């Protein structure tokens, strides 16, 4: 796999509680990201903070959203469209996060969101991951189905605008930051690329950007990226702690 710029995406989820705190955290992240030579940083805040953070970013930190509507416009109370997110400064959209899938989002819905995000000019960060692992390896079939179905209707040339984020659900939000280890991740990374090969061919599959997410912190980030041979990270809690996040960034930048 050829070497390219790593991507570190912070998923703030429904945090922090005020815009002021969001601005402070963002400023600290921006400072931490200064001078990175081999890594780029994207922050995905709550929608409400997007416009203000875009002003602070001045293009130095990428911005993304954590979800988009399946529809592009119209009578969909409470929804935010991909085009609206893009016009507020989002260049990336996380789609199919396990916390949204747990609220009932099916692969078909996720595939539609991937498509609208691309149509709005954004890059879709498509999350996939098994709930648990079984000895017989049945989870691999689930993973394959989830990935292929979540990409249903996406053309090969559109796929260059899709980033895959492998997030094993069992590793997300662990209190002890017990993430998947790099060695196991490497195997799953190859497996996912094999599944993608079946859909888009080998060249496209191996050119795809693959991130890992699930309890990443400054202690495990290096092993995950180095030994897992992934192109970057999707970071939850640690992305809200500027000190630890800064350490993650500098470790990844030095790989
Ligand atoms: P975590 O969250 O890093 O807090 O486990 C990751 C995610 O859900 O994207």
PDB file of C-alpha atoms and ligand atoms in Angstrom, residues 11 13 97-99 167 171-174 177 213-216 234-238, ligand 1:
ATOM      1  CA  UNK A  11     -16.036  12.779  16.068  1.00  0.00           C
ATOM      2  CA  UNK A  13     -20.735  13.376  18.914  1.00  0.00           C
ATOM      3  CA  UNK A  97     -22.005   5.374  12.496  1.00  0.00           C
ATOM      4  CA  UNK A  98     -22.891   2.449  14.778  1.00  0.00           C
ATOM      5  CA  UNK A  99     -24.686   4.799  17.173  1.00  0.00           C
ATOM      6  CA  UNK A 167     -15.259   0.672  13.717  1.00  0.00           C
ATOM      7  CA  UNK A 171     -14.366  -1.486  20.667  1.00  0.00           C
ATOM      8  CA  UNK A 172     -16.277   1.828  20.593  1.00  0.00           C
ATOM      9  CA  UNK A 173     -16.501   3.777  23.841  1.00  0.00           C
ATOM     10  CA  UNK A 174     -14.601   1.302  26.028  1.00  0.00           C
ATOM     11  CA  UNK A 177      -9.682   2.640  25.885  1.00  0.00           C
ATOM     12  CA  UNK A 213     -12.197   3.942  15.019  1.00  0.00           C
ATOM     13  CA  UNK A 214     -13.024   2.631  18.477  1.00  0.00           C
ATOM     14  CA  UNK A 215     -11.370   3.691  21.752  1.00  0.00           C
ATOM     15  CA  UNK A 216      -8.356   5.321  20.128  1.00  0.00           C
ATOM     16  CA  UNK A 234     -11.764   8.193  13.619  1.00  0.00           C
ATOM     17  CA  UNK A 235     -11.429   9.393  17.177  1.00  0.00           C
ATOM     18  CA  UNK A 236     -14.251   9.965  19.642  1.00  0.00           C
ATOM     19  CA  UNK A 237     -13.530  10.892  23.256  1.00  0.00           C
ATOM     20  CA  UNK A 238      -9.812  11.522  22.830  1.00  0.00           C
TER      21      UNK A 238
HETATM   22  P1  LIG B   1     -14.448   6.488  20.909  1.00  0.00           P
HETATM   23  O1  LIG B   1     -15.531   6.734  19.757  1.00  0.00           O
HETATM   24  O2  LIG B   1     -13.110   6.871  20.329  1.00  0.00           O
HETATM   25  O3  LIG B   1     -14.850   7.341  22.046  1.00  0.00           O
HETATM   26  O4  LIG B   1     -14.511   5.011  21.224  1.00  0.00           O
HETATM   27  C1  LIG B   1     -15.223   6.465  18.427  1.00  0.00           C
HETATM   28  C2  LIG B   1     -16.419   6.640  17.546  1.00  0.00           C
HETATM   29  O5  LIG B   1     -17.532   6.257  17.964  1.00  0.00           O
HETATM   30  O6  LIG B   1     -16.312   7.166  16.421  1.00  0.00           O
END
